[in-house]
Coordinates of C-alpha atoms in Angstrom, one line a residue:
X1 CA 214.6 -2.4 73.2
X2 CA 216.8 -0.6 75.7
X3 CA 220.4 0.1 74.7
X4 CA 223.4 1.5 76.4
X5 CA 225.8 3.9 74.6
X6 CA 229.0 5.6 75.6
X7 CA 229.0 9.3 75.4
X8 CA 231.6 9.2 72.6
X9 CA 229.2 7.2 70.5
X10 CA 226.3 9.6 70.9
X11 CA 226.0 10.6 67.1
X12 CA 225.1 6.9 66.5
X13 CA 222.1 7.5 68.9
X14 CA 220.7 10.2 66.7
X15 CA 221.5 8.4 63.5
X16 CA 220.4 4.9 64.4
X17 CA 217.8 4.9 67.1
X18 CA 215.9 8.1 66.4
X19 CA 213.5 8.7 63.5
X20 CA 212.9 11.9 61.6
X21 CA 209.4 13.1 60.6
X22 CA 209.6 16.1 58.3
X23 CA 211.6 17.6 55.5
X24 CA 213.9 20.6 55.4
X25 CA 215.0 20.7 59.0
X26 CA 214.8 17.1 59.9
X27 CA 216.7 17.5 63.2
X28 CA 213.9 19.6 64.6
X29 CA 211.6 16.5 64.4
X30 CA 213.9 14.0 65.9
X31 CA 212.8 12.6 69.3
X32 CA 214.6 10.3 71.8
X33 CA 212.6 7.2 72.5
X34 CA 212.2 5.9 76.1
X35 CA 214.7 3.5 77.6
X36 CA 217.8 4.9 75.9
X37 CA 220.8 5.2 78.1
X38 CA 224.0 7.3 77.8
X39 CA 226.9 6.6 80.1
X40 CA 230.0 8.7 80.8
X41 CA 232.5 9.4 83.5
X42 CA 234.7 12.2 84.8
X43 CA 234.3 15.7 85.8
X44 CA 231.3 17.5 87.3
X45 CA 229.2 18.3 84.2
X46 CA 225.8 19.2 85.4
X47 CA 225.4 19.6 89.2
X48 CA 224.6 23.2 88.7
X49 CA 222.1 22.5 86.0
X50 CA 218.3 22.2 86.6
X51 CA 216.4 23.8 89.4
X52 CA 216.1 20.5 91.4
X53 CA 219.7 19.3 90.9
X54 CA 220.4 19.4 94.6
X55 CA 217.1 18.2 95.9
X56 CA 218.0 14.6 96.9
X57 CA 216.4 12.3 99.4
X58 CA 218.8 11.5 102.3
X59 CA 220.8 9.4 102.3
X60 CA 221.6 9.3 98.6
X61 CA 224.3 6.6 99.0
X62 CA 224.7 2.9 98.5
X63 CA 227.2 0.6 100.2
X64 CA 227.8 -3.1 99.8
X65 CA 230.4 -5.7 100.6
X66 CA 232.4 -4.8 97.5
X67 CA 231.2 -1.4 96.2
X68 CA 230.0 2.0 97.3
X69 CA 228.9 5.3 95.7
X70 CA 227.1 8.5 96.5
X71 CA 224.9 10.6 94.2
X72 CA 226.1 14.2 93.7
X73 CA 222.9 15.4 92.1
X74 CA 220.1 14.4 89.7
X75 CA 217.3 16.2 87.9
X76 CA 214.8 15.6 85.1
X77 CA 214.1 17.6 82.0
X78 CA 212.3 17.1 78.6
X79 CA 215.5 18.0 76.8
X80 CA 219.1 18.5 77.4
X81 CA 219.6 22.0 78.9
X82 CA 221.3 24.4 76.5
X83 CA 224.2 25.1 78.9
X84 CA 224.8 21.5 79.5
X85 CA 224.7 20.7 75.7
X86 CA 227.1 23.5 75.1
X87 CA 229.6 22.4 77.7
X88 CA 229.6 18.7 76.8
X89 CA 230.0 18.1 73.1
X90 CA 228.7 14.5 73.3
X91 CA 225.3 15.8 74.5
X92 CA 225.1 18.6 72.0
X93 CA 222.9 16.9 69.4
X94 CA 220.7 14.8 71.7
X95 CA 217.0 15.4 70.5
X96 CA 214.3 16.1 73.0
X97 CA 212.5 13.3 74.7
X98 CA 209.5 11.7 73.0
X99 CA 206.1 13.1 74.1
X100 CA 205.2 11.6 77.5
X101 CA 208.9 11.0 78.3
X102 CA 211.8 12.9 79.9
X103 CA 215.5 12.6 80.5
X104 CA 216.8 11.7 84.0
X105 CA 220.3 13.2 84.6
X106 CA 222.3 11.4 87.2
X107 CA 225.7 12.5 88.5
X108 CA 227.7 10.4 90.9
X109 CA 230.0 12.2 93.5
X110 CA 233.7 12.2 93.1
X111 CA 234.0 10.4 96.5
X112 CA 231.6 8.2 98.3
X113 CA 230.1 8.8 101.8
X114 CA 230.9 5.2 102.7
X115 CA 233.6 2.7 101.9
X116 CA 232.9 -0.9 100.8
X117 CA 232.9 -3.3 103.7
X118 CA 235.7 -5.3 101.9
X119 CA 237.9 -4.5 98.9
X120 CA 236.1 -3.8 95.6
X121 CA 235.5 -7.0 93.6
X122 CA 233.9 -6.5 90.2
X123 CA 233.4 -10.2 89.6
X124 CA 230.8 -10.3 92.4
X125 CA 228.9 -7.3 91.1
X126 CA 226.1 -6.9 88.6
X127 CA 224.4 -3.5 87.8
X128 CA 221.4 -2.4 85.8
X129 CA 218.9 0.5 85.6
X130 CA 215.3 -0.5 85.8
X131 CA 212.8 1.9 84.1
X132 CA 209.2 0.7 84.7
X133 CA 209.4 -2.9 83.6
X134 CA 212.4 -2.4 81.3
X135 CA 215.9 -3.5 82.5
X136 CA 219.0 -1.8 81.0
X137 CA 222.2 -3.7 81.9
X138 CA 225.3 -1.8 82.7
X139 CA 228.8 -3.0 81.7
X140 CA 230.2 -2.1 85.1
X141 CA 229.1 -1.2 88.6
X142 CA 228.7 2.6 89.3
X143 CA 232.0 4.3 90.1
X144 CA 232.9 7.7 91.5
X145 CA 232.2 10.5 88.9
X146 CA 230.1 8.3 86.6
X147 CA 227.1 10.0 85.0
X148 CA 224.0 8.7 83.3
X149 CA 221.4 10.1 81.0
X150 CA 218.4 7.8 80.7
X151 CA 215.1 8.5 78.8
X152 CA 212.0 7.4 80.7
X153 CA 208.3 7.7 80.6
X154 CA 207.3 10.5 83.0
X155 CA 205.3 8.2 85.3
X156 CA 207.8 5.3 85.3
X157 CA 209.9 4.5 88.4
X158 CA 213.6 4.5 87.6
X159 CA 216.0 2.7 89.9
X160 CA 219.8 2.1 89.6
X161 CA 220.4 -1.4 91.0
X162 CA 223.6 -3.1 92.2
X163 CA 223.7 -6.8 93.1
X164 CA 226.7 -7.7 95.3
X165 CA 227.2 -11.4 95.9
X166 CA 223.6 -11.9 94.9
X167 CA 222.1 -9.3 97.2
X168 CA 220.6 -6.4 95.3
X169 CA 219.9 -2.9 96.6
X170 CA 219.0 0.2 94.6
X171 CA 218.7 4.0 94.5
X172 CA 215.8 5.9 93.0
X173 CA 216.9 8.1 90.1
X174 CA 214.1 10.6 90.7
X175 CA 214.6 11.2 94.4
X176 CA 217.9 9.6 95.5
X177 CA 216.1 7.4 98.0
X178 CA 217.4 4.0 98.8
X179 CA 215.4 1.0 97.5
X180 CA 215.5 -2.3 99.4
X181 CA 218.8 -1.3 101.2
X182 CA 220.9 -3.6 103.3
X183 CA 219.8 -1.7 106.5
X184 CA 222.8 -2.7 108.7
X185 CA 225.1 -0.8 106.4
X186 CA 223.4 2.5 107.3
X187 CA 222.6 2.3 111.0
X188 CA 225.8 4.0 112.2
X189 CA 227.3 0.9 113.8
X190 CA 230.9 0.0 112.8
X191 CA 231.9 -2.9 110.6
X192 CA 235.5 -3.5 111.5
X193 CA 238.0 -5.5 113.4
X194 CA 238.9 -5.1 117.0
X195 CA 242.1 -6.2 118.9
X196 CA 240.7 -8.2 121.8
X197 CA 244.1 -8.4 123.7
X198 CA 244.4 -12.2 123.9
X199 CA 244.3 -14.0 127.2
X200 CA 246.8 -14.7 129.9
X201 CA 246.5 -16.4 133.3
X202 CA 249.1 -15.8 136.0
X203 CA 248.5 -19.1 137.7
X204 CA 249.1 -22.5 136.0
X205 CA 246.0 -24.7 135.5
X206 CA 246.1 -27.6 138.0
X207 CA 245.0 -30.8 136.2
X208 CA 244.4 -34.1 138.0
X209 CA 242.7 -37.5 137.9
X210 CA 242.6 -40.3 140.4
X211 CA 246.2 -41.3 139.9
X212 CA 248.0 -38.3 138.6
X213 CA 248.3 -34.5 138.8
X214 CA 250.1 -31.8 137.1
X215 CA 249.9 -28.2 135.8
X216 CA 249.7 -26.5 132.4
X217 CA 249.6 -22.9 131.2
X218 CA 248.4 -21.3 128.0
X219 CA 248.4 -17.7 127.0
X220 CA 248.5 -15.6 123.8
X221 CA 248.4 -11.9 122.9
X222 CA 246.5 -12.7 119.7
X223 CA 242.7 -12.4 119.7
X224 CA 240.8 -10.4 117.1
X225 CA 237.0 -9.8 116.7
X226 CA 235.4 -8.6 113.6
X227 CA 231.8 -7.4 113.1
X228 CA 230.8 -8.1 109.5
X229 CA 227.7 -8.4 107.3
X230 CA 229.5 -10.5 104.6
X231 CA 232.3 -13.1 105.0
X232 CA 234.1 -14.7 102.1
X233 CA 233.5 -18.3 103.4
X234 CA 230.0 -17.7 104.6
X235 CA 228.4 -15.1 102.4
X236 CA 225.7 -12.8 103.9
X237 CA 224.7 -12.8 107.6
X238 CA 221.0 -14.0 108.1
X239 CA 218.5 -11.1 107.7
X240 CA 218.5 -8.8 110.7
X241 CA 221.8 -10.1 112.1
X242 CA 225.6 -9.5 111.7
X243 CA 228.5 -11.8 112.1
X244 CA 231.0 -11.6 114.9
X245 CA 234.1 -13.5 113.8
X246 CA 236.7 -14.3 116.5
X247 CA 240.3 -15.3 115.6
X248 CA 242.6 -16.6 118.3
X249 CA 244.8 -19.5 119.3
X250 CA 244.8 -22.4 121.8
X251 CA 247.4 -24.7 123.2
X252 CA 245.7 -27.9 122.0
X253 CA 248.8 -30.2 122.5
X254 CA 251.4 -30.3 125.2
X255 CA 254.3 -32.8 125.6
X256 CA 252.2 -35.2 127.7
X257 CA 248.6 -34.1 127.3
X258 CA 246.0 -32.9 124.7
X259 CA 243.4 -30.2 125.5
X260 CA 240.4 -30.1 123.2
X261 CA 238.1 -27.1 123.9
X262 CA 234.4 -27.7 124.2
X263 CA 232.8 -26.1 121.1
X264 CA 229.5 -25.5 122.8
X265 CA 230.8 -23.9 126.1
X266 CA 234.4 -22.5 125.7
X267 CA 233.4 -19.4 123.7
X268 CA 230.0 -17.8 123.9
X269 CA 228.1 -14.6 123.3
X270 CA 225.1 -14.1 125.6
X271 CA 225.3 -17.8 126.4
X272 CA 225.1 -18.8 122.7
X273 CA 227.8 -21.0 121.1
X274 CA 229.3 -20.1 117.8
X275 CA 227.5 -21.1 114.6
X276 CA 230.8 -22.4 113.2
X277 CA 234.2 -23.4 114.6
X278 CA 237.3 -24.0 112.6
X279 CA 240.6 -25.3 114.1
X280 CA 243.7 -25.4 112.0
X281 CA 247.0 -26.9 113.3
X282 CA 249.5 -24.1 113.6
X283 CA 252.4 -26.2 114.9
X284 CA 253.1 -29.1 117.2
X285 CA 251.4 -27.3 120.1
X286 CA 249.0 -24.6 118.9
X287 CA 245.8 -24.5 116.9
X288 CA 244.5 -21.4 115.1
X289 CA 240.8 -20.9 115.8
X290 CA 238.2 -19.1 113.8
X291 CA 234.8 -18.9 115.4
X292 CA 231.7 -17.2 113.9
X293 CA 228.7 -16.0 115.9
X294 CA 225.6 -14.1 114.8
X295 CA 224.1 -11.2 116.9
X296 CA 221.2 -8.8 116.1
X297 CA 222.3 -6.1 113.7
X298 CA 221.1 -3.3 115.9
X299 CA 222.9 -4.1 119.2
X300 CA 225.6 -1.6 120.1
X301 CA 227.7 -3.9 122.3
X302 CA 228.7 -7.5 122.6
X303 CA 230.8 -9.5 125.1
X304 CA 232.7 -12.6 124.1
X305 CA 233.1 -14.9 127.1
X306 CA 235.9 -17.5 127.1
X307 CA 236.8 -20.2 129.6
X308 CA 238.9 -23.1 128.4
X309 CA 236.5 -25.9 129.3
X310 CA 237.1 -29.0 127.4
X311 CA 238.5 -32.5 127.2
X312 CA 241.9 -33.0 128.7
X313 CA 243.8 -36.3 128.3
X314 CA 247.2 -37.9 128.7
X315 CA 248.6 -38.6 125.2
X316 CA 250.1 -41.9 126.1
X317 CA 247.2 -43.6 127.8
X318 CA 244.2 -41.5 126.9
X319 CA 243.3 -41.1 130.6
X320 CA 240.9 -38.2 131.2
X321 CA 242.1 -35.3 133.4
X322 CA 240.1 -32.7 135.2
X323 CA 240.6 -29.2 136.4
X324 CA 238.3 -27.0 138.6
X325 CA 240.2 -23.7 138.6
X326 CA 239.7 -22.5 135.0
X327 CA 239.9 -18.8 134.4
X328 CA 237.2 -16.7 132.7
X329 CA 238.0 -14.0 130.1
X330 CA 235.5 -11.4 128.8
X331 CA 236.2 -9.4 125.6
X332 CA 233.9 -6.5 125.3
X333 CA 233.1 -4.9 121.9
X334 CA 231.4 -1.6 121.4
X335 CA 230.2 -0.8 117.9

């Protein structure tokens, strides 16, 4: 069965999980079985070791909603190189790999090429190394400067997997190639928030019905748009799309009237209404709005159109009011 050991516990590996065949010099007959894993952290212990140490497929990085890491180097060998064993005491007595197997040496970089989309959240992460059909669980997600030594059959695929909020992606421990990546993390388009500048109309809205007329104004400097793959209250965007989350405010209540925006027509992207709309009362007059759209993950620009179409009524009587001079605002985002 696969096991995981800290580097400090390495003597137990030789004593407990390896068998001797021979007599006088028993150590020379010890062999490391497949599916053994040694985990450590810190320093840069072996990126100069092994002829293929720098031969990584590009990109050798993984990024998720709550984690990121990059590979510094990896290589394979039938035994721990002498220079490496001499420089790291914990690897000094590791026996050679069993016939038909080899060691995979994996070193994570001290810093990652990417940052997580959000803050690191270990409770949402699960990690393991898959060697052939064997799965070796890790106690924690990969972190900067971690290193792994795993024994594997020579013909077995070995992949380091990280599941983030139930979406797994991996990196091949023989080549550094990504395995089932979340593609939108690596297409060069930004995942960030944008200040949209709010909205302001110089002329008051004229509102009327058959018996009354009046004016109203509404403006705010607060409007923010965020392009995201994962949102806390919605999870992952549907495959091939990203979220555009819009946060702003609206004057839903005046002294004499209420103004409820039309949720299908007031805010649109390419004519499409938001997939969700949340209005929270901020005070006696204002509502905070959170709108979520989806757009294709590969588009480089998006325009959020806003016009305050909606239902306008007198508070006291419920009479409906109308206006035909509504402004239009367009917020352009470039990713």
